[in-house]
mmCIF file of C-alpha atoms and ligand atoms in Angstrom:
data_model
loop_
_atom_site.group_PDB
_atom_site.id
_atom_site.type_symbol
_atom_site.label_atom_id
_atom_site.label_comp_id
_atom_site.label_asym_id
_atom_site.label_seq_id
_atom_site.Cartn_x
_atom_site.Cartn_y
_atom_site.Cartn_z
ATOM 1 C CA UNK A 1 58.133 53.196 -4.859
ATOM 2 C CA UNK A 2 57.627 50.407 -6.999
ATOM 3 C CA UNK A 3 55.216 49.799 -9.720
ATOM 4 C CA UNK A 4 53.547 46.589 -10.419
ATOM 5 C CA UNK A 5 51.451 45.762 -13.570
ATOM 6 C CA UNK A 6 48.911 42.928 -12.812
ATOM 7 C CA UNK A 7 47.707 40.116 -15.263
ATOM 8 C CA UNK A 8 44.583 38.463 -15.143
ATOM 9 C CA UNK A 9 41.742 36.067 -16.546
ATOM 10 C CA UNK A 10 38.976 35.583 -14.280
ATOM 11 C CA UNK A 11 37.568 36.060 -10.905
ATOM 12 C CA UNK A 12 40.627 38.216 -9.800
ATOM 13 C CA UNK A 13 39.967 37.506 -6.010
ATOM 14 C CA UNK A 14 44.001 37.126 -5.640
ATOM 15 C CA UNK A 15 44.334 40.610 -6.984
ATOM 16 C CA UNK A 16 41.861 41.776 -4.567
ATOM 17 C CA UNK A 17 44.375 39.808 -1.935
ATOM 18 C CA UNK A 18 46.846 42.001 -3.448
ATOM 19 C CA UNK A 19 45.236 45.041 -3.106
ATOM 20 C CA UNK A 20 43.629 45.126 0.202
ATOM 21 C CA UNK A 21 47.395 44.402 1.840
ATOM 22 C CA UNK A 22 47.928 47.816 1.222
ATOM 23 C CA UNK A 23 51.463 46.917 -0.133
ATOM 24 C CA UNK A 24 54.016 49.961 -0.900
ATOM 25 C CA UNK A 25 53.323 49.621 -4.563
ATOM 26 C CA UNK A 26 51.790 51.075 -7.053
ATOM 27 C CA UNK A 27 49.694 48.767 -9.196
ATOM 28 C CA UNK A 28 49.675 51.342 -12.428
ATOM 29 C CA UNK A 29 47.230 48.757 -14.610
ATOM 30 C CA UNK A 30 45.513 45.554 -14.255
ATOM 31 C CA UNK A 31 45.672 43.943 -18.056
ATOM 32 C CA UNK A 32 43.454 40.446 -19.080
ATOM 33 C CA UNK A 33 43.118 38.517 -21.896
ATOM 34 C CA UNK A 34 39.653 38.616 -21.684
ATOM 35 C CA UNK A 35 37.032 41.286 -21.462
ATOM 36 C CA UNK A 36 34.460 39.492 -19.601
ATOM 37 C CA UNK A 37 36.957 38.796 -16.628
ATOM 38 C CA UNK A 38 35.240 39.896 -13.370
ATOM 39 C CA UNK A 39 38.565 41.261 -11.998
ATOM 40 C CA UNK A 40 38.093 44.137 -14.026
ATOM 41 C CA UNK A 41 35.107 45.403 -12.425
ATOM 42 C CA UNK A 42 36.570 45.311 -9.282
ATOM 43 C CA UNK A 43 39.949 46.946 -10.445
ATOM 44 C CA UNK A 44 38.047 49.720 -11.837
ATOM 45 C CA UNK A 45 35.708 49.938 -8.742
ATOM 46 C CA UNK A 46 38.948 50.710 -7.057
ATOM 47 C CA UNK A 47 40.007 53.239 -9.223
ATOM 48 C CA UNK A 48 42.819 50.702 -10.883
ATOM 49 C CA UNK A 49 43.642 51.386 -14.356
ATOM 50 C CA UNK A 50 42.206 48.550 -16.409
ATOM 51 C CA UNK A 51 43.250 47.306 -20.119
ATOM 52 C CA UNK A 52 42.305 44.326 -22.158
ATOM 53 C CA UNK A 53 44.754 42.374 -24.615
ATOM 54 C CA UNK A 54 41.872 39.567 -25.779
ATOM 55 C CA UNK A 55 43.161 36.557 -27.089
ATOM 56 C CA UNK A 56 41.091 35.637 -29.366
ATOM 57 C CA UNK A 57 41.922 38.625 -31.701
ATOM 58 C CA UNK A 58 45.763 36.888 -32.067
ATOM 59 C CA UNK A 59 46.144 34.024 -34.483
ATOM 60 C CA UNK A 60 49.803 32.820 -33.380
ATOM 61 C CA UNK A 61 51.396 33.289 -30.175
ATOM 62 C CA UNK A 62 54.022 35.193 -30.304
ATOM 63 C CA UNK A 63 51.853 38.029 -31.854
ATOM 64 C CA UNK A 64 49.496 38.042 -28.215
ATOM 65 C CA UNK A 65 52.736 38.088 -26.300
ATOM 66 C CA UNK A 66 54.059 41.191 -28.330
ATOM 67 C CA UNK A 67 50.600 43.148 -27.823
ATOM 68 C CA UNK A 68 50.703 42.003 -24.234
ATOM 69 C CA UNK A 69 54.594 43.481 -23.809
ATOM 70 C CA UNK A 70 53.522 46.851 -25.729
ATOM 71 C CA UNK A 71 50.257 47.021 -23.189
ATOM 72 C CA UNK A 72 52.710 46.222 -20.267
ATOM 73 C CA UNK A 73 55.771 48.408 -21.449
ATOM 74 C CA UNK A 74 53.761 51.544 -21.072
ATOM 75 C CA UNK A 75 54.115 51.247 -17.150
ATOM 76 C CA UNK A 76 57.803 50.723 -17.488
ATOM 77 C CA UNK A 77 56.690 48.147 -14.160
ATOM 78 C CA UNK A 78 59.140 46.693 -11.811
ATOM 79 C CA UNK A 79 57.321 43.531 -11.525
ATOM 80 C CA UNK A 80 54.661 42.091 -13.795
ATOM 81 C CA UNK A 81 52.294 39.532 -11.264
ATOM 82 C CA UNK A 82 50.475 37.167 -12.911
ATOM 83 C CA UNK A 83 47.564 36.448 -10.774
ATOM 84 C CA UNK A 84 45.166 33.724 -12.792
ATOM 85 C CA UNK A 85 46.482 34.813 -15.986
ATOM 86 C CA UNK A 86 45.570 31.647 -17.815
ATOM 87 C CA UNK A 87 47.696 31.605 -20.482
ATOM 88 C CA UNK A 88 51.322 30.159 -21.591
ATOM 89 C CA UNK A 89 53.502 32.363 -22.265
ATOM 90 C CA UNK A 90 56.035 32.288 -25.084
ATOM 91 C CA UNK A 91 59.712 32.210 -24.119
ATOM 92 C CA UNK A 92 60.531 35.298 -25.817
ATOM 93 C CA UNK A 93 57.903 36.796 -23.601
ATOM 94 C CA UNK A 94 59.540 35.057 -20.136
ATOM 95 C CA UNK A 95 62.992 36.286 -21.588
ATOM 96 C CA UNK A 96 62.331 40.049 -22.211
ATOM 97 C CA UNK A 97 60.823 40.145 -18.096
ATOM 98 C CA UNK A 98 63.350 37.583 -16.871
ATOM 99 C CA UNK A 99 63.257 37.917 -12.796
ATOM 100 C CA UNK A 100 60.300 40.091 -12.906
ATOM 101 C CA UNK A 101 57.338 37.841 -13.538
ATOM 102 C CA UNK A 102 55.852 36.117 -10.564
ATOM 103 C CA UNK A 103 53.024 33.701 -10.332
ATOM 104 C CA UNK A 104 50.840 31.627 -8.334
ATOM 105 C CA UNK A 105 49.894 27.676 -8.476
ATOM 106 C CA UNK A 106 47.820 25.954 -6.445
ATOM 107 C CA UNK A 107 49.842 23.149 -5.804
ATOM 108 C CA UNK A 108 52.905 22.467 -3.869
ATOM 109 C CA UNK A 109 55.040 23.065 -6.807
ATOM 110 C CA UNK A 110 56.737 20.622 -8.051
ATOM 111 C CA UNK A 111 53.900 18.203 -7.296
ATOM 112 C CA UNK A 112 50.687 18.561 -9.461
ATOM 113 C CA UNK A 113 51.794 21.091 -12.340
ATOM 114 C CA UNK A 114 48.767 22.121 -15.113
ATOM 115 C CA UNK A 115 45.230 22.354 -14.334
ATOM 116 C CA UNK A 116 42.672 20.940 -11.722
ATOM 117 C CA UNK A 117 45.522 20.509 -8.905
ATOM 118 C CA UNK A 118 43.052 20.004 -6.255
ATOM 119 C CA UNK A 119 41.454 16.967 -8.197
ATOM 120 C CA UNK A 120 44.797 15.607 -8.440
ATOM 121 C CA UNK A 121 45.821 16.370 -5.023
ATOM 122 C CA UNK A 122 42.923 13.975 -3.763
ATOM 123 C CA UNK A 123 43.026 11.144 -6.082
ATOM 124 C CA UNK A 124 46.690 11.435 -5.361
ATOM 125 C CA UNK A 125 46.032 10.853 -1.766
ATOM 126 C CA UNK A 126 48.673 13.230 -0.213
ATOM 127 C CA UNK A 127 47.727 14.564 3.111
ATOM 128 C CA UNK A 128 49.383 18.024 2.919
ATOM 129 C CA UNK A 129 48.234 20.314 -0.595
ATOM 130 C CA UNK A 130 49.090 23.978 -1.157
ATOM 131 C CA UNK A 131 50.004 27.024 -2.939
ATOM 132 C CA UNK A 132 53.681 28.374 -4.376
ATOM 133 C CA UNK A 133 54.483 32.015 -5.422
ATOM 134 C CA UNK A 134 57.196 31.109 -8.160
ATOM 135 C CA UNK A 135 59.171 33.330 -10.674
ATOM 136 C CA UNK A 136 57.684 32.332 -13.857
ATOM 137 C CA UNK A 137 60.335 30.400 -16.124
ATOM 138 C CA UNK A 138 60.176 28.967 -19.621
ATOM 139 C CA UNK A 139 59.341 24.946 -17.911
ATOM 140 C CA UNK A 140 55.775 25.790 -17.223
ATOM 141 C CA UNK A 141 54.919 25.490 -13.762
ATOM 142 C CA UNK A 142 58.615 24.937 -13.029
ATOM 143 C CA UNK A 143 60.047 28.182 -12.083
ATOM 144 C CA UNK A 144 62.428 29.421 -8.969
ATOM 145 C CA UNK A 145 60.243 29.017 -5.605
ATOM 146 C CA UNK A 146 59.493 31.821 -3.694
ATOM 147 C CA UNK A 147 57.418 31.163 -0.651
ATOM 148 C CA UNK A 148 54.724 27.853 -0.435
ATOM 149 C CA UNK A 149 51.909 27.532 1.813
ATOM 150 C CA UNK A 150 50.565 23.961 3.223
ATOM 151 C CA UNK A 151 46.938 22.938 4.220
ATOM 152 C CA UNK A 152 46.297 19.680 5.641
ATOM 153 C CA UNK A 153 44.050 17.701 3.429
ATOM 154 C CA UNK A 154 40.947 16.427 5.493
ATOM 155 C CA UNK A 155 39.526 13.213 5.678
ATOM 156 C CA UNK A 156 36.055 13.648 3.068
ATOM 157 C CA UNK A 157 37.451 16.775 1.155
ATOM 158 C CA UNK A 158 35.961 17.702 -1.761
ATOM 159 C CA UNK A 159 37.586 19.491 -4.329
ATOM 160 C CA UNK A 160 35.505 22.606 -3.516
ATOM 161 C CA UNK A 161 36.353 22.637 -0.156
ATOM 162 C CA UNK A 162 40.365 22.075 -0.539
ATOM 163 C CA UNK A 163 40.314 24.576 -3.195
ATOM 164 C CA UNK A 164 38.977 27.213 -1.021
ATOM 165 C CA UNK A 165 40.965 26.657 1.383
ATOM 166 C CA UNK A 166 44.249 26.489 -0.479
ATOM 167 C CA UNK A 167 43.052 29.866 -1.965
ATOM 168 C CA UNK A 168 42.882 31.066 1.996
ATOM 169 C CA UNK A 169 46.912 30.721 1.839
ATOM 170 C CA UNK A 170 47.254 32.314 -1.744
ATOM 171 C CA UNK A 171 45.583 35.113 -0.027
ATOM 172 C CA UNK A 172 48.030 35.379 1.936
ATOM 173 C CA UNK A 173 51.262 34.733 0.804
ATOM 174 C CA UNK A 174 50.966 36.382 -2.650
ATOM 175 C CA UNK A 175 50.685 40.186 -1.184
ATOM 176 C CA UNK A 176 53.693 38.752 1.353
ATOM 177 C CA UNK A 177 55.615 37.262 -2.100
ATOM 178 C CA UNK A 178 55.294 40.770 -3.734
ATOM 179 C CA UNK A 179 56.431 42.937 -0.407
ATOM 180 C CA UNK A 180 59.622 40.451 -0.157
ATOM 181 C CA UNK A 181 60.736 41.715 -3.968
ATOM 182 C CA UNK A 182 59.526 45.423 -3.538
ATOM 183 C CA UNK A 183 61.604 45.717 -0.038
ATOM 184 C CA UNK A 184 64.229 44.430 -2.790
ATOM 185 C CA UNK A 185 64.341 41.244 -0.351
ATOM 186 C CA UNK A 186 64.483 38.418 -3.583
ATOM 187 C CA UNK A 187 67.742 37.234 -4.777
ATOM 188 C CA UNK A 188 67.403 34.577 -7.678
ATOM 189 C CA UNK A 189 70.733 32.133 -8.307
ATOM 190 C CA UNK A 190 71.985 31.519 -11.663
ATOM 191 C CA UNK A 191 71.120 27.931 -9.825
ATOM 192 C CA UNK A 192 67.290 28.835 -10.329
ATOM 193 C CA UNK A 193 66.962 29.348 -6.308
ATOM 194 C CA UNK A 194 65.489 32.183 -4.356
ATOM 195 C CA UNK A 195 67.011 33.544 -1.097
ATOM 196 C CA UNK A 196 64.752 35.525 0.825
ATOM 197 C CA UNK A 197 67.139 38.265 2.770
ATOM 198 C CA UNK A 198 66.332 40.083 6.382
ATOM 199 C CA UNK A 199 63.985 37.459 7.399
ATOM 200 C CA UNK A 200 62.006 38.947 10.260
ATOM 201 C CA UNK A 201 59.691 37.540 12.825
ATOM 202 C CA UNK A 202 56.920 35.713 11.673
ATOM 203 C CA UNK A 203 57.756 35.625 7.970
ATOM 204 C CA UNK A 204 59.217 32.393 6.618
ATOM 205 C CA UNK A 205 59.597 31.156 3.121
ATOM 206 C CA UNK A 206 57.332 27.903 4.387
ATOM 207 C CA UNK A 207 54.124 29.615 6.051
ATOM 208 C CA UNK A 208 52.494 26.198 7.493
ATOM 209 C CA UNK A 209 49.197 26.577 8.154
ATOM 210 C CA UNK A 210 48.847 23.151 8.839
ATOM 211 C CA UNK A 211 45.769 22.647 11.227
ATOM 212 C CA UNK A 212 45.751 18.546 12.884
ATOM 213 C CA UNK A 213 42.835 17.502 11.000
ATOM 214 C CA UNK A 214 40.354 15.854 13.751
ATOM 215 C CA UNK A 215 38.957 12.755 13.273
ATOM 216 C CA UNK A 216 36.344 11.074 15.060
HETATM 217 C C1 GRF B 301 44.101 30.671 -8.332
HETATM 218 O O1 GRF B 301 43.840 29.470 -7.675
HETATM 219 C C2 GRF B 301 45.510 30.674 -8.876
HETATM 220 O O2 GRF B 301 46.414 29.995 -8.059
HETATM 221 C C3 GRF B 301 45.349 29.954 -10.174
HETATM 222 O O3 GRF B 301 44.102 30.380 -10.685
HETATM 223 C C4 GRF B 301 43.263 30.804 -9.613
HETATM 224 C C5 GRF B 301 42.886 32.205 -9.891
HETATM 225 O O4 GRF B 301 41.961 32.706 -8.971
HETATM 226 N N1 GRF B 301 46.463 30.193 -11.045
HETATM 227 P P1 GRF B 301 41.660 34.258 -8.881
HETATM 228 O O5 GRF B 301 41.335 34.747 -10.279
HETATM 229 O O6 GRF B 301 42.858 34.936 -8.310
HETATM 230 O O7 GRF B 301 40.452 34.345 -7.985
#
């Protein structure tokens, strides 16, 4: 079985995602970068290891990075998934993991890289946002695609209401992202593609969950 090692900085709700699908894994630690992050309640609640690596005790960089790798290393993990882990990582960092860090960004990557997606999204004007599970590469927010998810943006969104409902699909695809590589399913392309192998039914590297928006 594989073992996963899961970074986070906040509310941790797509770790929860990841660990209510039950997935043939096992998560050995859930790490942050800060100690107040609520995910680590509810890691702990559920019996997850828990470890903190805080920031703000690292002047440069590359020093967090290194205590992050020696807090990671111990679990020797198959694949490290960042799940709002909120900060850049140095290349070094991306190099040492290279094909075993995945993330999540709530855009359809490569529109709307960064931060506050959703508020670009709808000044934008698109009428179809989402969410992409990516292998994490040097070009922030640029790395090897893995599976996306689309909403439909609705006439009068807010950003409140697109962003939960984009976070509906990270829910889902993220625990779907992680089964793919642990089924050893992932092949990334010196041509920084992924090619998702045995496709069965129902499972598609574009889960649309496009709804026609109806307007009066
Ligand atoms: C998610 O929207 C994720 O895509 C982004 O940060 C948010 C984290 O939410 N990178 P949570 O901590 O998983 O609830």
């Amino acid at each position: 079985m594989k073992t996963i090692v899961i970074l986070i900085s906040g509310r941790g709700s797509n770790m929860e995602a990841i660990l209510r699908a039950r997935l043939p894994v096992r998560v050995s630690c859930v790490i942050s970068n800060d100690p107040d992050a609520k995910g680590l309640a509810t890691a702990r609640a559920q019996g997850i290891a828990t470890a903190v690596v805080p920031h703000r005790d690292f002047q440069v960089r590359a020093e967090f990075d290194a205590a992050l790798a020696a807090s990671i290393d111990v679990h020797q993990p198959d694949l490290i998934v960042l799940a709002g882990f909120m900060r850049i990582l140095t290349d070094g960092f991306i190099a040492r993991y290279h094909g075993r860090l995945m993330n999540i960004h709530p855009s359809l990557l490569p529109s709307f890289p960064g931060l506050h997606t959703h508020r670009h999204a709808l000044a934008a004007g698109v009428r179809i946002h989402g969410c992409t599970v990516h292998f994490l590469t040097p070009a922030v927010d640029r790395g090897p695609i893995i599976v996306q998810a689309a909403v439909a943006v609705l006439p009068g969104d807010s950003e409140e209401a697109l962003s939960a409902r984009v976070l509906r699909e990270e829910h889902r695809i993220y625990p779907q992202a992680i089964r793919w590589f642990c089924e050893g399913r992932l092949s990334l392309s010196p041509d920084g593609t992924v090619a998702v192998h045995g496709a069965r039914a129902g499972e598609n590297a574009l889960e649309n969950a496009l709804r026609s928006p109806v307007v009066e």
